[in-house]
Each structure stands twice: as C-alpha cells, then as structure tokens.
Short mmCIF file of C-alpha atoms in Angstrom, two decimals:
data_model
loop_
_atom_site.label_atom_id
_atom_site.label_comp_id
_atom_site.label_asym_id
_atom_site.label_seq_id
_atom_site.Cartn_x
_atom_site.Cartn_y
_atom_site.Cartn_z
CA GLY A 849 -16.92 0.44 -13.05
CA LYS A 850 -13.93 2.14 -11.46
CA TRP A 851 -14.16 4.56 -8.61
CA LEU A 852 -10.78 6.06 -7.80
CA LEU A 853 -9.96 8.00 -4.67
CA LYS A 854 -7.44 10.64 -5.67
CA ILE A 855 -5.22 11.04 -2.61
CA PRO A 856 -2.12 13.21 -3.22
CA LEU A 857 0.30 11.25 -1.07
CA LEU A 858 3.50 10.67 -3.06
CA SER A 859 2.30 12.19 -6.32
CA ASP A 860 -0.81 13.28 -8.19
CA GLN A 861 -0.75 10.18 -10.37
CA VAL A 862 -3.95 8.15 -10.47
CA LEU A 863 -3.73 4.40 -9.97
CA THR A 864 -6.19 2.41 -12.07
CA ILE A 865 -7.62 -0.45 -10.04
CA THR A 866 -9.47 -3.47 -11.41
CA PHE A 867 -10.90 -6.57 -9.72
CA ASN A 868 -8.57 -9.56 -9.43
CA ASP A 869 -11.40 -12.06 -8.97
CA PRO A 870 -13.36 -13.13 -12.09
CA TYR A 871 -16.38 -13.82 -9.86
CA ASP A 872 -16.39 -10.25 -8.49
CA CYS A 873 -19.69 -8.55 -9.43
CA TYR A 874 -20.49 -11.71 -11.37
CA GLU A 875 -23.54 -11.30 -13.61
CA GLY A 876 -24.58 -14.87 -12.81
CA LEU A 877 -25.62 -13.62 -9.34
CA ILE A 878 -28.55 -11.75 -10.92
CA GLY A 879 -31.45 -13.70 -12.41
CA PHE A 880 -33.63 -12.36 -15.22
CA ASP A 881 -35.75 -15.46 -15.75
CA LEU A 882 -38.73 -14.84 -13.49
CA VAL A 883 -41.01 -12.02 -14.68
CA PRO A 884 -44.00 -11.73 -12.31
CA ASP A 885 -47.44 -11.28 -13.89
CA THR A 886 -47.75 -7.92 -12.13
CA TYR A 887 -44.43 -6.50 -13.39
CA ARG A 888 -45.83 -4.85 -16.52
CA GLN A 889 -48.45 -3.03 -14.46
CA THR A 890 -45.73 -1.95 -12.03
CA VAL A 891 -43.70 -0.44 -14.88
CA LEU A 892 -46.76 1.46 -16.14
CA ARG A 893 -47.63 2.75 -12.67
CA ARG A 894 -44.08 4.02 -12.06
CA ASN A 895 -44.05 5.94 -15.36
CA ALA A 896 -47.66 7.10 -15.62
CA SER A 897 -46.95 10.55 -14.17
CA ILE A 898 -44.23 11.38 -16.73
CA LEU A 899 -45.96 10.05 -19.86
CA SER A 900 -48.61 11.73 -21.96
CA PRO A 901 -51.83 9.75 -22.64
CA SER A 902 -50.64 8.83 -26.14
CA GLN A 903 -47.22 7.76 -24.85
CA LEU A 904 -48.86 5.72 -22.11
CA ARG A 905 -50.97 3.89 -24.71
CA GLU A 906 -47.87 3.15 -26.79
CA VAL A 907 -45.94 1.84 -23.80
CA THR A 908 -48.90 -0.26 -22.68
CA GLU A 909 -49.20 -1.84 -26.13
CA ALA A 910 -45.46 -2.48 -26.30
CA LEU A 911 -45.44 -4.14 -22.87
CA ASN A 912 -48.46 -6.31 -23.69
CA THR A 913 -46.88 -7.57 -26.92
CA THR A 914 -43.44 -8.18 -25.40
CA THR A 915 -42.81 -11.75 -24.27
CA ASP A 916 -41.17 -12.54 -20.93
CA GLU A 917 -38.11 -13.80 -22.80
CA GLN A 918 -37.79 -10.56 -24.75
CA MET A 919 -38.22 -8.46 -21.61
CA SER A 920 -35.63 -10.49 -19.73
CA GLY A 921 -33.10 -10.13 -22.54
CA THR A 922 -33.69 -6.39 -22.88
CA TYR A 923 -33.30 -5.66 -19.18
CA LYS A 924 -30.25 -7.88 -18.88
CA ASN A 925 -28.52 -6.17 -21.81
CA ILE A 926 -29.27 -2.70 -20.44
CA LEU A 927 -28.30 -3.47 -16.85
CA MET A 928 -25.16 -5.50 -17.52
CA GLY A 929 -24.09 -3.13 -20.29
CA SER A 930 -24.60 0.59 -19.75
CA GLU A 931 -25.91 0.64 -16.17
CA ILE A 932 -23.21 -1.45 -14.48
CA SER A 933 -20.47 0.50 -16.26
CA HIS A 934 -21.59 3.61 -14.33
CA VAL A 935 -21.40 1.95 -10.90
CA GLY A 936 -18.36 2.69 -8.74
CA ILE A 937 -17.12 0.49 -5.92
CA CYS A 938 -14.60 1.52 -3.27
CA CYS A 939 -13.14 -1.61 -1.66
CA LEU A 940 -11.95 -1.25 1.94
CA SER A 941 -11.00 -3.70 4.67
CA GLU A 942 -11.49 -3.99 8.41
CA ASN A 943 -7.91 -5.36 8.54
CA PHE A 944 -4.62 -3.50 8.42
CA ASP A 945 -2.35 -6.32 9.57
CA ASN A 946 -3.26 -9.30 7.42
CA LEU A 947 -0.12 -11.01 6.11
CA LEU A 948 -1.70 -12.15 2.83
CA MET A 949 -3.17 -8.75 2.01
CA TRP A 950 0.19 -7.05 2.53
CA SER A 951 1.72 -9.63 0.17
CA HIS A 952 -0.98 -9.22 -2.51
CA TYR A 953 -1.66 -5.49 -2.50
CA THR A 954 1.46 -3.64 -1.37
CA GLY A 955 4.24 -4.91 -3.59
CA LYS A 956 5.35 -7.65 -1.18
CA HIS A 957 5.16 -5.51 1.96
CA GLN A 958 7.01 -2.56 0.39
CA GLY A 959 3.98 -0.28 0.15
CA VAL A 960 1.57 1.45 2.49
CA CYS A 961 -1.85 0.85 4.01
CA LEU A 962 -4.01 3.92 4.65
CA GLY A 963 -6.46 4.06 7.53
CA LEU A 964 -9.54 6.12 6.59
CA ASP A 965 -12.22 7.71 8.73
CA VAL A 966 -15.21 6.12 6.98
CA ILE A 967 -17.75 8.45 8.62
CA MET A 968 -15.85 11.48 7.35
CA LEU A 969 -15.43 9.85 3.94
CA ARG A 970 -19.16 9.33 3.68
CA GLN A 971 -19.71 13.01 4.40
CA TYR A 972 -17.60 13.87 1.34
CA ILE A 973 -19.68 11.61 -0.87
CA ALA A 974 -23.10 12.12 0.77
CA ALA A 975 -24.47 13.94 -2.28
CA LEU A 976 -23.79 10.80 -4.36
CA TYR A 977 -26.03 8.67 -2.09
CA PRO A 978 -23.46 6.01 -1.18
CA VAL A 979 -24.48 2.49 -0.16
CA LEU A 980 -22.30 0.82 2.47
CA ILE A 981 -22.08 -2.96 2.02
CA LYS A 982 -20.36 -5.63 4.08
CA VAL A 983 -19.19 -8.41 1.77
CA LYS A 984 -20.78 -11.82 2.30
CA TYR A 985 -18.57 -14.86 1.76
CA SER A 986 -19.94 -18.22 0.65
CA GLN A 987 -18.81 -21.47 -0.95
CA THR A 988 -21.91 -21.56 -3.16
CA PHE A 989 -24.25 -18.90 -4.46
CA LYS A 990 -27.72 -18.47 -5.86
CA LYS A 991 -29.25 -15.90 -8.16
CA GLU A 992 -31.54 -13.19 -6.86
CA GLU A 993 -34.28 -12.39 -9.35
CA PHE A 994 -34.09 -8.84 -10.73
CA PHE A 995 -37.80 -8.53 -11.52
CA VAL A 996 -38.82 -9.68 -8.04
CA ASP A 997 -36.54 -7.26 -6.11
CA HIS A 998 -34.01 -5.34 -8.20
CA ARG A 999 -32.30 -3.76 -5.16
CA LYS A 1000 -31.77 -7.16 -3.54
CA ALA A 1001 -30.48 -8.57 -6.84
CA LEU A 1002 -27.94 -5.77 -7.30
CA SER A 1003 -26.82 -6.04 -3.68
CA ASN A 1004 -26.33 -9.78 -4.14
CA CYS A 1005 -24.12 -9.09 -7.17
CA PHE A 1006 -21.96 -6.50 -5.42
CA LYS A 1007 -21.53 -8.15 -2.03
CA THR A 1008 -21.16 -11.89 -2.67
CA LYS A 1009 -17.68 -13.39 -2.92
CA ALA A 1010 -16.09 -16.81 -2.61
CA GLU A 1011 -15.41 -18.10 0.88
CA LEU A 1012 -11.64 -18.21 0.30
CA TRP A 1013 -11.59 -14.36 0.29
CA GLU A 1014 -13.04 -14.19 3.79
CA TYR A 1015 -9.71 -13.18 5.34
CA GLU A 1016 -10.05 -9.77 3.63
CA LYS A 1017 -13.07 -8.74 5.76
CA GLU A 1018 -14.09 -6.39 3.01
CA ILE A 1019 -16.36 -3.36 3.30
CA ARG A 1020 -17.59 -1.70 0.12
CA ILE A 1021 -18.97 1.73 -0.65
CA VAL A 1022 -21.09 1.60 -3.81
CA LEU A 1023 -22.06 4.62 -5.92
CA PHE A 1024 -24.59 4.51 -8.76
CA GLN A 1025 -25.15 6.50 -11.98
CA LEU A 1026 -21.72 8.08 -12.00
CA THR A 1027 -20.65 10.50 -14.72
CA LEU A 1028 -17.41 9.11 -16.13
CA ASN A 1029 -14.53 11.04 -17.67
CA GLU A 1030 -13.03 10.38 -21.11
CA ASP A 1031 -10.98 7.52 -19.63
CA HIS A 1032 -14.20 5.91 -18.35
CA GLN A 1033 -13.24 6.68 -14.75
CA PHE A 1034 -14.80 8.59 -11.90
CA LEU A 1035 -12.31 10.58 -9.83
CA LEU A 1036 -13.20 11.75 -6.36
CA ASN A 1037 -11.10 14.21 -4.42
CA ILE A 1038 -11.35 13.83 -0.66
CA GLY A 1039 -10.01 15.93 2.18
CA ARG A 1040 -6.67 15.09 3.76
CA GLU A 1041 -8.33 14.75 7.17
CA VAL A 1042 -10.01 11.54 5.97
CA ILE A 1043 -6.62 9.80 6.29
CA THR A 1044 -6.14 9.05 9.99
CA GLU A 1045 -3.45 6.35 9.90
CA VAL A 1046 -0.54 5.44 7.63
CA TYR A 1047 0.99 1.97 7.95
CA LEU A 1048 4.42 1.44 6.37
CA GLY A 1049 5.28 -2.01 5.00
CA SER A 1050 7.81 -4.17 6.82
CA GLU A 1051 9.96 -4.42 3.65
CA MET A 1052 9.72 -0.79 2.60
CA GLN A 1053 12.96 0.73 1.35
CA PRO A 1054 14.47 3.16 3.94
CA GLU A 1055 14.62 6.09 1.52
CA VAL A 1056 10.96 5.60 0.54
CA GLU A 1057 10.01 5.34 4.18
CA GLN A 1058 11.68 8.66 4.97
CA ASP A 1059 9.98 10.33 1.99
CA ILE A 1060 6.56 9.20 3.20
CA ILE A 1061 7.25 10.27 6.78
CA SER A 1062 8.29 13.71 5.53
CA ILE A 1063 5.13 14.05 3.44
CA CYS A 1064 2.94 12.93 6.33
CA LYS A 1065 4.58 15.34 8.74
CA GLU A 1066 3.98 18.23 6.34
CA SER A 1067 0.62 17.37 4.80
CA TYR A 1068 -1.04 14.91 7.21
CA PRO A 1069 0.05 16.07 10.68
CA ALA A 1070 -2.98 14.52 12.36
CA ALA A 1071 -2.39 11.05 10.86
CA ARG A 1072 -0.71 8.49 13.11
CA ILE A 1073 2.17 6.62 11.46
CA TYR A 1074 2.96 2.97 12.13
CA LYS A 1075 5.72 0.67 10.96
CA MET A 1076 4.71 -2.95 10.33
CA LYS A 1077 7.13 -5.57 11.62
CA LEU A 1078 7.34 -9.35 11.67
CA ALA A 1079 6.26 -10.89 14.95
CA ASP A 1080 8.94 -12.84 16.85
CA ASN A 1081 6.97 -15.97 17.75
CA SER A 1082 4.12 -16.23 15.25
CA PHE A 1083 3.46 -15.87 11.51
CA SER A 1084 1.88 -12.44 11.86
CA LEU A 1085 2.51 -8.71 11.65
CA ILE A 1086 2.65 -6.22 14.48
CA GLN A 1087 2.60 -2.43 14.26
CA GLU A 1088 4.90 -0.03 16.04
CA GLU A 1089 3.91 3.62 16.18
CA TYR A 1090 6.29 6.33 15.09
CA HIS A 1091 6.51 9.32 17.42
CA GLN A 1092 7.56 12.83 16.51
CA THR A 1093 10.85 12.33 18.34
CA LEU A 1094 11.65 9.37 16.09
CA TYR A 1095 11.39 11.25 12.79
CA ARG A 1096 14.81 10.99 11.17
CA LEU A 1097 14.68 14.02 8.91
#
C-alpha cells in the first residue's frame, strides 16, 4: 500500500513512493500453517452477535467441514491480497545527517530532508488510529503465526528488515483499512506547522536553494532551515543553520 503525505512545498505534484527492498513487508514473515484447535470456536464467538441463528448454523457447518489447509489458504489469500493493499505505511527516520541516506533518497545530496513534529502529525491522523512502529533489524527472521496472534504477525511483517538497513533508524506510522483513490493511493493533507525543519542538501543547485528558502520564508516561517555541508576532518555531514539575516532574496 502507498500512503502519501501531500506537502505543498515546491509544487502540488504528488510523488509516488514504493519500497526499494524486496524483503520489505515480506509475506514470508507471516505464517499460516498453525491453526489452533480453538480457532474455529474463536471465529464463531467473535461473530455470534452479528449473525442470525440460521447464519450461525451455516457458518458453524462451514467451519467444521473446512480443513486446516483450506482455512490457511483462504486467510492467506485474503490478507496478502485485498487487506494488505489497503494498508499505508509512512517511513520516517531518526536521522537527518546520514551520508548514505542523503545519497540514496535526495538525488545525490541535491534534495531536501524535512523534519516533522511527529506528535503533531499523529494528531492529524488520530481518527485513522495510527500505529507507531520502530523497525527491528536482524540478519535472520522467523515467521509469526497469524492464527496464534494476528496482531503480532502483522507487526512482524511491517517492522522487520535486514540488518544492513540498520543505519536508517527507521520509524514507521502504519494505517489500516484505508479507502484508496482511483490511482490506488491514499492522500493525506497535513498542516504546514507539522514541518519544523528543512535541511538543504550539500550539492543543491544555488537557484533551487534560493527558491526553497523563499517558499519557506513565506509559507513555513516557523520552520528552521539548515544547510548540510561536508565535514572537514571526517566522512560525515554537518548542518549550518540559516538565519533571517542570511536570506539572499
């Protein structure tokens, strides 16, 4: 699923974002093999209040004649098909100065990094019941069984990544059961006050830099602006804050 934050910075164009890791939200992290003996009774108990007596008898008969293999296949097809396609994930990072991330995600240091107030962001999406997840990094992984604990299984799928991605220090906000538009996207407009910092890439073109500074001054006056620069004595980035007196407009 795609969850896109529509932030009118340089334009109103929407950037479509997809995962660059084939193991991201990997279906192999969810197991459908173990169906506890009590699961059928649990399904009946959860639905008893919304079914008529005749419907309850039909469901009971269907469950009793369905093999574990059939049930596993049905749930897997539903979850990994229609359900997952309506899940949105917003990928954030605790880092703003990681050299590799600037190289991978900002057009070789020519783009921007936005600092967001996550508490304020969550207020905008509170009605959608967001789940905040800190990504877990590991060299190996194991399945979590869906029928034993479906919440734990889904969390395992959304938060587990390979150890080599650990430098990203990723935080995710997950939304479920989203209503998608005709392009199979979910667009979320957020307030400008959510953006609290703007970091300009060390290789950003001067004319682009001035355009962004102008936009920030007009539309994001509370946001602090920083210019990323190469450190003198180490392979790292440092930030230098712009002040109002330094705006070259």
